[in-house]
CSV table of C-alpha atoms in Angstrom, one decimal:
chain,number,residue,atom,x,y,z
B,1,MET,CA,0.0,0.0,0.0
B,2,ARG,CA,1.3,3.5,-0.9
B,3,ILE,CA,0.4,6.3,1.5
B,4,LEU,CA,1.0,10.0,1.0
B,5,HIS,CA,1.5,11.8,4.3
B,6,THR,CA,0.7,15.5,4.3
B,7,SER,CA,-0.4,17.9,7.0
B,8,ASP,CA,-0.9,21.5,8.1
B,9,TRP,CA,-2.7,22.9,5.0
B,10,HIS,CA,-3.9,25.9,7.1
B,11,ILE,CA,-6.6,26.8,4.6
B,12,GLY,CA,-7.5,30.4,5.1
B,13,ARG,CA,-4.2,31.6,6.6
B,14,THR,CA,-2.8,34.9,5.5
B,15,PHE,CA,0.8,35.8,4.9
B,16,HIS,CA,1.5,39.2,6.3
B,17,GLY,CA,-2.0,40.3,5.3
B,18,ASN,CA,-1.9,38.6,1.9
B,19,SER,CA,-4.3,35.8,1.0
B,20,THR,CA,-2.6,32.4,0.4
B,21,MET,CA,-5.7,30.7,-1.1
B,22,ASP,CA,-4.6,30.8,-4.7
B,23,ALA,CA,-1.1,29.6,-3.9
B,24,LEU,CA,-2.4,26.8,-1.7
B,25,ALA,CA,-4.8,25.7,-4.4
B,26,GLU,CA,-1.9,25.5,-6.9
B,27,VAL,CA,0.2,23.5,-4.5
B,28,LEU,CA,-2.6,21.1,-3.6
B,29,GLY,CA,-3.2,20.6,-7.3
B,30,ALA,CA,0.5,19.6,-7.6
B,31,LEU,CA,0.0,17.2,-4.7
B,32,THR,CA,-3.0,15.7,-6.4
B,33,ALA,CA,-0.9,15.1,-9.5
B,34,GLN,CA,1.7,13.3,-7.4
B,35,VAL,CA,-1.0,11.1,-5.9
B,36,ARG,CA,-2.0,10.1,-9.4
B,37,GLU,CA,1.6,9.8,-10.7
B,38,HIS,CA,2.7,7.5,-7.9
B,39,ALA,CA,-0.5,5.5,-7.7
B,40,VAL,CA,-1.1,6.4,-4.1
B,41,ASP,CA,-3.7,4.3,-2.3
B,42,VAL,CA,-4.3,6.5,0.7
B,43,VAL,CA,-3.7,10.2,1.4
B,44,VAL,CA,-3.3,11.1,5.1
B,45,VAL,CA,-3.8,14.7,6.3
B,46,ALA,CA,-2.5,15.0,9.8
B,47,GLY,CA,-4.4,18.0,11.2
B,48,ASP,CA,-4.7,21.7,10.8
B,49,VAL,CA,-6.6,21.5,7.6
B,50,PHE,CA,-8.1,24.9,8.3
B,51,ASP,CA,-6.2,27.8,9.9
B,52,SER,CA,-9.2,29.0,12.0
B,53,ALA,CA,-11.9,27.4,14.1
B,54,THR,CA,-14.4,29.5,12.0
B,55,PRO,CA,-13.3,29.0,8.4
B,56,SER,CA,-14.7,31.2,5.7
B,57,GLY,CA,-16.9,30.0,2.8
B,58,PRO,CA,-14.0,30.0,0.3
B,59,ALA,CA,-11.9,27.9,2.8
B,60,TYR,CA,-14.7,25.2,2.8
B,61,THR,CA,-14.8,25.4,-1.0
B,62,LEU,CA,-11.1,24.9,-1.4
B,63,LEU,CA,-11.1,21.9,1.1
B,64,GLY,CA,-14.0,20.4,-0.8
B,65,ASP,CA,-12.4,20.8,-4.2
B,66,ALA,CA,-9.1,19.3,-2.8
B,67,LEU,CA,-10.7,16.3,-1.3
B,68,VAL,CA,-12.8,15.5,-4.3
B,69,ALA,CA,-9.8,15.9,-6.6
B,70,LEU,CA,-7.8,13.5,-4.4
B,71,HIS,CA,-10.6,11.0,-4.3
B,72,ASP,CA,-11.0,11.2,-8.1
B,73,THR,CA,-7.5,9.8,-8.4
B,74,GLY,CA,-8.8,6.6,-6.9
B,75,ALA,CA,-7.1,7.1,-3.5
B,76,SER,CA,-8.9,7.0,-0.2
B,77,VAL,CA,-8.4,10.1,2.1
B,78,VAL,CA,-8.1,10.1,5.9
B,79,VAL,CA,-8.2,13.5,7.6
B,80,THR,CA,-7.8,14.3,11.3
B,81,SER,CA,-8.3,17.7,13.1
B,82,GLY,CA,-5.5,19.8,14.6
B,83,ASN,CA,-5.2,22.5,17.2
B,84,HIS,CA,-6.2,25.3,14.6
B,85,ASP,CA,-9.3,23.3,13.4
B,86,SER,CA,-12.6,23.2,15.1
B,87,ALA,CA,-13.2,19.5,15.4
B,88,ALA,CA,-17.0,20.2,15.3
B,89,ARG,CA,-16.8,22.3,12.2
B,90,LEU,CA,-14.4,20.0,10.4
B,91,GLY,CA,-16.3,16.9,11.5
B,92,PHE,CA,-19.8,18.0,10.6
B,93,GLN,CA,-19.0,17.3,7.0
B,94,ALA,CA,-18.0,13.7,7.7
B,95,ARG,CA,-21.4,12.2,7.0
B,96,LEU,CA,-21.9,14.3,3.9
B,97,LEU,CA,-18.6,13.2,2.2
B,98,ARG,CA,-18.5,10.4,-0.3
B,99,GLU,CA,-17.3,6.9,0.5
B,100,GLY,CA,-13.5,6.8,0.7
B,101,ILE,CA,-13.1,10.2,2.4
B,102,HIS,CA,-12.8,9.8,6.2
B,103,VAL,CA,-12.7,12.8,8.6
B,104,LEU,CA,-11.7,11.7,12.1
B,105,THR,CA,-12.4,14.2,14.9
B,106,ASP,CA,-13.9,12.2,17.7
B,107,PRO,CA,-11.5,11.4,20.6
B,108,LEU,CA,-13.8,8.6,21.8
B,109,ALA,CA,-13.3,6.8,18.5
B,110,ILE,CA,-9.4,6.7,18.6
B,111,GLY,CA,-9.4,2.9,19.1
B,112,ALA,CA,-11.7,2.3,16.2
B,113,PRO,CA,-9.7,2.3,12.9
B,114,VAL,CA,-10.6,3.1,9.4
B,115,THR,CA,-9.6,-0.2,7.7
B,116,ILE,CA,-8.4,-0.2,4.0
B,117,HIS,CA,-7.4,-3.4,2.2
B,118,ASP,CA,-4.6,-4.0,-0.2
B,119,VAL,CA,-3.4,-7.3,-1.8
B,120,ASP,CA,-1.7,-8.2,1.5
B,121,GLY,CA,-4.8,-7.7,3.7
B,122,PRO,CA,-6.0,-4.9,6.0
B,123,VAL,CA,-4.2,-1.7,7.0
B,124,ASN,CA,-5.8,0.0,10.0
B,125,PHE,CA,-5.6,3.8,10.2
B,126,PHE,CA,-6.0,5.1,13.8
B,127,GLY,CA,-6.8,8.8,13.8
B,128,ILE,CA,-6.0,10.9,16.9
B,129,PRO,CA,-7.5,14.3,16.6
B,130,TYR,CA,-5.8,17.2,18.4
B,131,LEU,CA,-6.3,16.5,22.2
B,132,GLU,CA,-6.3,19.6,24.5
B,133,PRO,CA,-6.0,18.1,28.0
B,134,ALA,CA,-8.3,20.7,29.6
B,135,ILE,CA,-11.1,19.7,27.2
B,136,VAL,CA,-10.7,15.9,26.7
B,137,ARG,CA,-9.8,14.7,30.2
B,138,GLN,CA,-13.5,14.5,31.0
B,139,HIS,CA,-13.7,11.6,28.5
B,140,TRP,CA,-11.1,9.6,30.5
B,141,PRO,CA,-11.7,10.2,34.2
B,142,GLU,CA,-9.6,7.2,35.1
B,143,GLY,CA,-6.5,9.2,34.1
B,144,ASP,CA,-3.2,7.8,32.9
B,145,ALA,CA,-1.7,4.4,33.6
B,146,GLU,CA,-0.9,5.5,37.2
B,147,GLY,CA,-4.3,7.0,37.8
B,148,ARG,CA,-3.2,10.6,37.6
B,149,PRO,CA,-5.6,13.1,35.8
B,150,LEU,CA,-4.6,13.9,32.2
B,151,ARG,CA,-3.1,17.4,32.7
B,152,THR,CA,-0.4,17.5,30.1
B,153,GLN,CA,-0.1,16.8,26.4
B,154,ALA,CA,2.4,14.0,27.0
B,155,GLN,CA,0.0,12.3,29.4
B,156,THR,CA,-3.0,12.7,27.0
B,157,MET,CA,-1.1,11.5,23.9
B,158,ALA,CA,0.3,8.5,25.9
B,159,HIS,CA,-3.3,7.6,26.8
B,160,ALA,CA,-4.4,8.0,23.2
B,161,MET,CA,-1.6,5.7,22.0
B,162,HIS,CA,-2.6,3.2,24.6
B,163,LEU,CA,-6.1,3.2,23.0
B,164,VAL,CA,-4.5,2.8,19.6
B,165,ARG,CA,-2.5,-0.3,20.8
B,166,GLU,CA,-5.6,-1.8,22.3
B,167,GLY,CA,-7.3,-1.2,18.9
B,168,MET,CA,-4.4,-2.9,17.2
B,169,ALA,CA,-4.8,-5.9,19.4
B,170,ARG,CA,-8.5,-6.2,18.4
B,171,HIS,CA,-7.9,-5.7,14.6
B,172,ASP,CA,-5.7,-7.9,12.5
B,173,GLY,CA,-3.3,-6.3,10.0
B,174,ARG,CA,-0.8,-3.6,9.7
B,175,SER,CA,-1.4,-0.2,11.3
B,176,VAL,CA,-0.8,3.5,10.8
B,177,ALA,CA,-1.4,6.2,13.5
B,178,ILE,CA,-2.1,9.8,12.7
B,179,ALA,CA,-1.6,12.5,15.4
B,180,HIS,CA,-1.2,16.2,15.8
B,181,CYS,CA,1.2,17.3,18.6
B,182,PHE,CA,4.7,18.6,19.5
B,183,ALA,CA,7.0,15.6,19.7
B,184,ALA,CA,10.4,15.5,21.3
B,185,GLY,CA,13.3,15.9,18.9
B,186,VAL,CA,12.0,18.7,16.7
B,187,ASP,CA,12.5,22.4,16.6
B,188,ALA,CA,9.6,24.8,16.2
B,189,THR,CA,9.7,27.8,13.8
B,190,THR,CA,10.0,30.9,15.9
B,191,GLY,CA,6.7,32.8,16.0
B,192,LEU,CA,4.8,30.1,14.2
B,193,GLU,CA,4.3,26.7,15.9
B,194,ARG,CA,5.4,27.9,19.3
B,195,GLU,CA,2.3,30.1,19.6
B,196,VAL,CA,0.2,27.0,20.0
B,197,ARG,CA,2.2,25.5,22.8
B,198,GLN,CA,-0.3,27.0,25.2
B,199,GLY,CA,-2.9,25.7,27.6
B,200,GLY,CA,-0.8,22.6,28.6
B,201,LEU,CA,0.6,21.6,25.2
B,202,ASP,CA,4.0,20.2,26.0
B,203,VAL,CA,6.5,17.9,24.4
B,204,VAL,CA,5.5,14.3,23.8
B,205,PRO,CA,8.3,11.7,24.2
B,206,LEU,CA,9.2,9.6,21.1
B,207,GLU,CA,8.6,6.3,22.8
B,208,VAL,CA,4.9,7.2,23.2
B,209,PHE,CA,4.5,6.4,19.5
B,210,ASP,CA,5.7,2.8,19.8
B,211,GLY,CA,3.5,0.2,18.1
B,212,PRO,CA,2.2,1.1,14.7
B,213,ASP,CA,4.1,0.4,11.5
B,214,TYR,CA,4.0,4.2,10.7
B,215,VAL,CA,3.1,7.3,12.6
B,216,ALA,CA,2.1,10.4,10.5
B,217,LEU,CA,2.5,13.5,12.6
B,218,GLY,CA,1.3,17.1,12.1
B,219,HIS,CA,1.8,20.4,13.8
B,220,ILE,CA,5.5,21.2,13.0
B,221,HIS,CA,5.7,23.0,9.7
B,222,GLY,CA,9.1,21.7,8.6
B,223,ARG,CA,9.9,18.2,7.4
B,224,ASN,CA,11.2,16.0,10.3
B,225,ARG,CA,12.3,12.4,10.7
B,226,LEU,CA,12.1,11.3,14.3
B,227,SER,CA,12.7,7.7,13.4
B,228,ASP,CA,12.2,5.6,10.3
B,229,ARG,CA,8.5,5.1,11.3
B,230,VAL,CA,7.7,8.5,13.0
B,231,ARG,CA,7.8,11.6,10.8
B,232,TYR,CA,6.4,15.1,10.3
B,233,ALA,CA,5.6,16.1,6.7
B,234,GLY,CA,5.4,19.8,7.4
B,235,ALA,CA,3.1,22.3,5.7
B,236,PRO,CA,2.8,22.3,1.9
B,237,LEU,CA,3.2,26.1,1.7
B,238,HIS,CA,5.5,28.6,3.4
B,239,TYR,CA,3.6,30.6,6.0
B,240,SER,CA,6.5,32.4,7.7
B,241,PHE,CA,9.9,33.9,6.8
B,242,GLY,CA,11.2,31.6,9.5
B,243,GLU,CA,10.4,28.6,7.2
B,244,GLN,CA,12.0,30.0,4.0
B,245,SER,CA,14.8,27.5,4.0
B,246,LYS,CA,12.6,24.5,4.7
B,247,PRO,CA,11.6,22.3,1.8
B,248,ARG,CA,7.9,21.8,1.1
B,249,GLY,CA,6.5,18.4,0.2
B,250,SER,CA,5.1,15.2,1.6
B,251,TRP,CA,6.3,11.7,2.5
B,252,LEU,CA,5.5,8.8,0.2
B,253,VAL,CA,5.2,5.8,2.5
B,254,GLU,CA,5.1,2.2,1.4
B,255,ILE,CA,3.6,-0.5,3.7
B,256,GLY,CA,4.6,-4.0,2.7
B,257,GLU,CA,3.3,-7.4,3.7
B,258,SER,CA,5.1,-7.3,7.0
B,259,GLY,CA,5.1,-3.5,7.8
B,260,LEU,CA,7.0,-0.4,6.7
B,261,ALA,CA,8.8,-1.1,3.5
B,262,GLY,CA,10.1,2.4,2.5
B,263,VAL,CA,9.7,6.1,2.7
B,264,GLU,CA,10.5,8.7,0.0
B,265,TRP,CA,10.3,12.5,0.1
B,266,LEU,CA,8.3,14.2,-2.7
B,267,ASP,CA,9.0,17.9,-3.2
B,268,LEU,CA,6.2,20.3,-3.9
B,269,PRO,CA,6.5,23.5,-5.9
B,270,VAL,CA,7.0,26.9,-4.2
B,271,PRO,CA,4.7,29.4,-5.9
B,272,ARG,CA,6.7,32.4,-4.7
B,273,ARG,CA,10.1,32.1,-3.0
B,274,LEU,CA,10.7,33.8,0.4
B,275,VAL,CA,13.9,35.7,1.0
B,276,THR,CA,15.3,37.9,3.9
B,277,LEU,CA,17.5,40.8,2.8
B,278,THR,CA,19.8,42.4,5.4
B,279,GLY,CA,21.9,45.6,5.2
B,280,THR,CA,21.4,49.3,5.1
B,281,LEU,CA,18.3,50.4,3.3
B,282,ASP,CA,20.3,51.6,0.3
B,283,GLU,CA,22.1,48.2,0.1
B,284,ILE,CA,18.8,46.3,0.2
B,285,LEU,CA,17.5,48.5,-2.6
B,286,SER,CA,20.5,47.8,-4.8
B,287,ASP,CA,20.0,46.9,-8.5
B,288,ASP,CA,21.6,43.5,-7.9
B,289,ASN,CA,19.0,42.7,-5.2
B,290,VAL,CA,16.2,43.9,-7.3
B,291,ALA,CA,17.3,41.8,-10.3
B,292,ALA,CA,17.5,38.7,-8.1
B,293,HIS,CA,14.4,39.1,-5.9
B,294,ALA,CA,11.8,41.4,-7.5
B,295,GLU,CA,9.3,38.5,-7.8
B,296,ASP,CA,10.0,37.0,-4.3
B,297,TRP,CA,8.3,37.6,-1.0
B,298,VAL,CA,10.8,39.9,0.7
B,299,CYS,CA,11.5,40.5,4.4
B,300,ALA,CA,13.8,43.5,4.6
B,301,THR,CA,15.9,44.0,7.7
B,302,TYR,CA,17.6,47.3,7.4
B,303,THR,CA,20.6,48.1,9.7
B,304,ASP,CA,20.8,51.9,9.4
B,305,ALA,CA,21.6,53.6,12.7
B,306,LEU,CA,18.3,55.7,12.5
B,307,PRO,CA,14.8,54.8,11.3
B,308,GLN,CA,14.4,55.7,7.6
B,309,THR,CA,11.5,57.6,6.1
B,310,GLU,CA,8.7,55.5,4.7
B,311,PRO,CA,10.9,52.3,4.3
B,312,MET,CA,8.0,50.1,3.2
B,313,ARG,CA,6.9,52.5,0.4
B,314,ARG,CA,10.4,52.7,-0.9
B,315,LEU,CA,10.9,49.0,-0.7
B,316,ARG,CA,7.6,48.2,-2.5
B,317,GLU,CA,8.5,50.5,-5.3
B,318,ARG,CA,11.3,48.1,-6.2
B,319,PHE,CA,10.1,44.8,-4.5
B,320,PRO,CA,6.3,44.6,-5.2
B,321,PHE,CA,6.0,41.6,-2.9
B,322,CYS,CA,7.8,43.1,0.1
B,323,ALA,CA,5.8,41.7,3.0
B,324,LEU,CA,7.8,42.8,6.1
B,325,VAL,CA,10.3,45.5,7.0
B,326,GLN,CA,12.2,45.5,10.2
B,327,HIS,CA,14.7,48.1,11.7
B,328,LEU,CA,17.6,46.4,13.4
B,329,PRO,CA,20.5,48.8,13.9
B,330,ALA,CA,23.9,47.3,13.5
B,331,THR,CA,24.8,48.9,16.9
B,332,THR,CA,22.4,49.4,19.7
B,333,VAL,CA,22.4,51.2,23.1
B,334,GLU,CA,22.2,48.9,26.1
B,335,SER,CA,18.9,49.2,27.9
B,336,GLY,CA,17.6,47.9,31.2
B,337,GLU,CA,14.6,46.6,29.3
B,338,GLY,CA,16.8,44.2,27.3
B,339,SER,CA,16.7,41.3,29.6
B,340,TYR,CA,12.9,41.5,29.9
B,341,ALA,CA,12.5,41.7,26.1
B,342,ALA,CA,14.8,38.8,25.7
B,343,ARG,CA,12.8,36.7,28.1
B,344,LEU,CA,9.6,37.5,26.2
B,345,ARG,CA,11.2,36.5,22.9
B,346,GLU,CA,12.4,33.2,24.4
B,347,ALA,CA,9.0,32.4,26.0
B,348,VAL,CA,7.2,29.6,24.1
B,349,SER,CA,3.9,29.5,26.1
B,350,ASP,CA,1.5,31.9,27.9
B,351,ASP,CA,2.7,30.5,31.2
B,352,GLU,CA,6.3,31.6,30.4
B,353,ARG,CA,5.2,35.0,29.2
B,354,ILE,CA,3.3,35.6,32.4
B,355,ALA,CA,6.2,34.4,34.5
B,356,ALA,CA,8.5,36.7,32.6
B,357,PHE,CA,6.2,39.7,33.3
B,358,LEU,CA,5.9,38.9,37.0
B,359,ALA,CA,9.7,38.6,37.3
B,360,HIS,CA,10.0,41.9,35.5
B,361,VAL,CA,7.6,43.8,37.7
B,362,ARG,CA,8.6,42.1,41.0
B,363,GLU,CA,12.4,42.6,40.7
B,364,GLY,CA,13.2,39.1,39.6
B,365,HIS,CA,10.7,37.2,41.6
B,366,GLY,CA,8.6,34.9,39.4
B,367,PRO,CA,5.4,33.1,40.3
B,368,THR,CA,5.1,30.9,43.3
B,369,ALA,CA,4.0,27.3,43.1
B,370,ARG,CA,0.4,28.3,44.0
B,371,GLU,CA,0.4,31.2,41.5
B,372,ILE,CA,1.5,28.7,38.8
B,373,GLU,CA,-1.5,26.5,39.6
B,374,LEU,CA,-3.8,29.5,39.4
B,375,ILE,CA,-2.3,30.7,36.1
B,376,ARG,CA,-2.8,27.2,34.7
B,377,GLU,CA,-6.5,27.1,35.8
B,378,VAL,CA,-7.1,30.5,34.2
B,379,LEU,CA,-5.4,29.4,30.9
B,380,ASP,CA,-7.4,26.1,30.9
B,381,ASP,CA,-10.6,28.1,31.4
B,382,ARG,CA,-9.7,30.2,28.4
B,383,VAL,CA,-9.1,27.2,26.2
B,384,ARG,CA,-12.4,25.7,27.2
B,385,ALA,CA,-14.2,28.9,26.5
B,386,GLU,CA,-12.6,29.3,23.1
B,387,ALA,CA,-13.6,25.8,22.2
B,388,LEU,CA,-17.2,26.7,22.6
B,389,VAL,CA,-17.1,29.6,20.2
């Protein structure tokens, strides 16, 4: 069986105020062509199909067009929800979709696979939707293996994979697990994936994914191989300048008679390249730069000692697709605020941002153990409230 592993489509996401719908449609068209060219049997989409819990009408249209096109190649499609998706809004379509397209959003169905057969027998696909501990722990009041409440992403994913292994024991055949989480051994893109490590989303150890023949992960936007059988495909489109050097594509996975038989990377086209140009504003605006990057998305970081007049207007006169301009002087004056700003830049969760603020206003004294508990309760309440929107 040939499986194409993709994830993190983020339909509806903007790029510095610019729509990405047309570019994503182009890339998903290329992905569909690869499915046909390589005779793919199953396409797996590991979460974050939409970028928002309240997708626009055009976002639904693009998803529908993409799923129908993939299905028309003869492949089955298995989709799970991610942290950006609303499981309810993504899942409501499930019963309306044609046979061969499966949208898995129910945490209570983790142990019940979608089974697809090939010449060697059944392959069981276990879909794990994004699991926010504050929301899903009610489903498993028994807690983890040691009876502790499911308060962290690591605990929650460990329990989900336990359900997967129980499902594997009940169903003969080979197995594929699909999950959306932040696993140990990968680096986030600054300002992109880190923003969703909130409300208890922490790192999941690699050993949690023991068992299935292949584990298709989503959430990290860059390609990552954690082991031969545990991988991230990354996003099919660049959504941040921090991703500009990361390839876009998907994994072509072959499941043989006795399990994983091979994995190959398939590159996807990049509709418009991303580039960061650094130097004085005059250096960035040089003829050589314009000749090389006039058609690229440009992030301009100018190093002049003083802010320049209307830098974005001047840049867009020569770089029509300049999306971001930053002033970063080559020499800076030391400031007492520097350490606080650095702590904020390094913070990867709301907990850490709050802790940095408290330490800043309390002369280095961060939150107490009790305050940490209260902060966690407030953040969990916020996650639950947002889930009901």
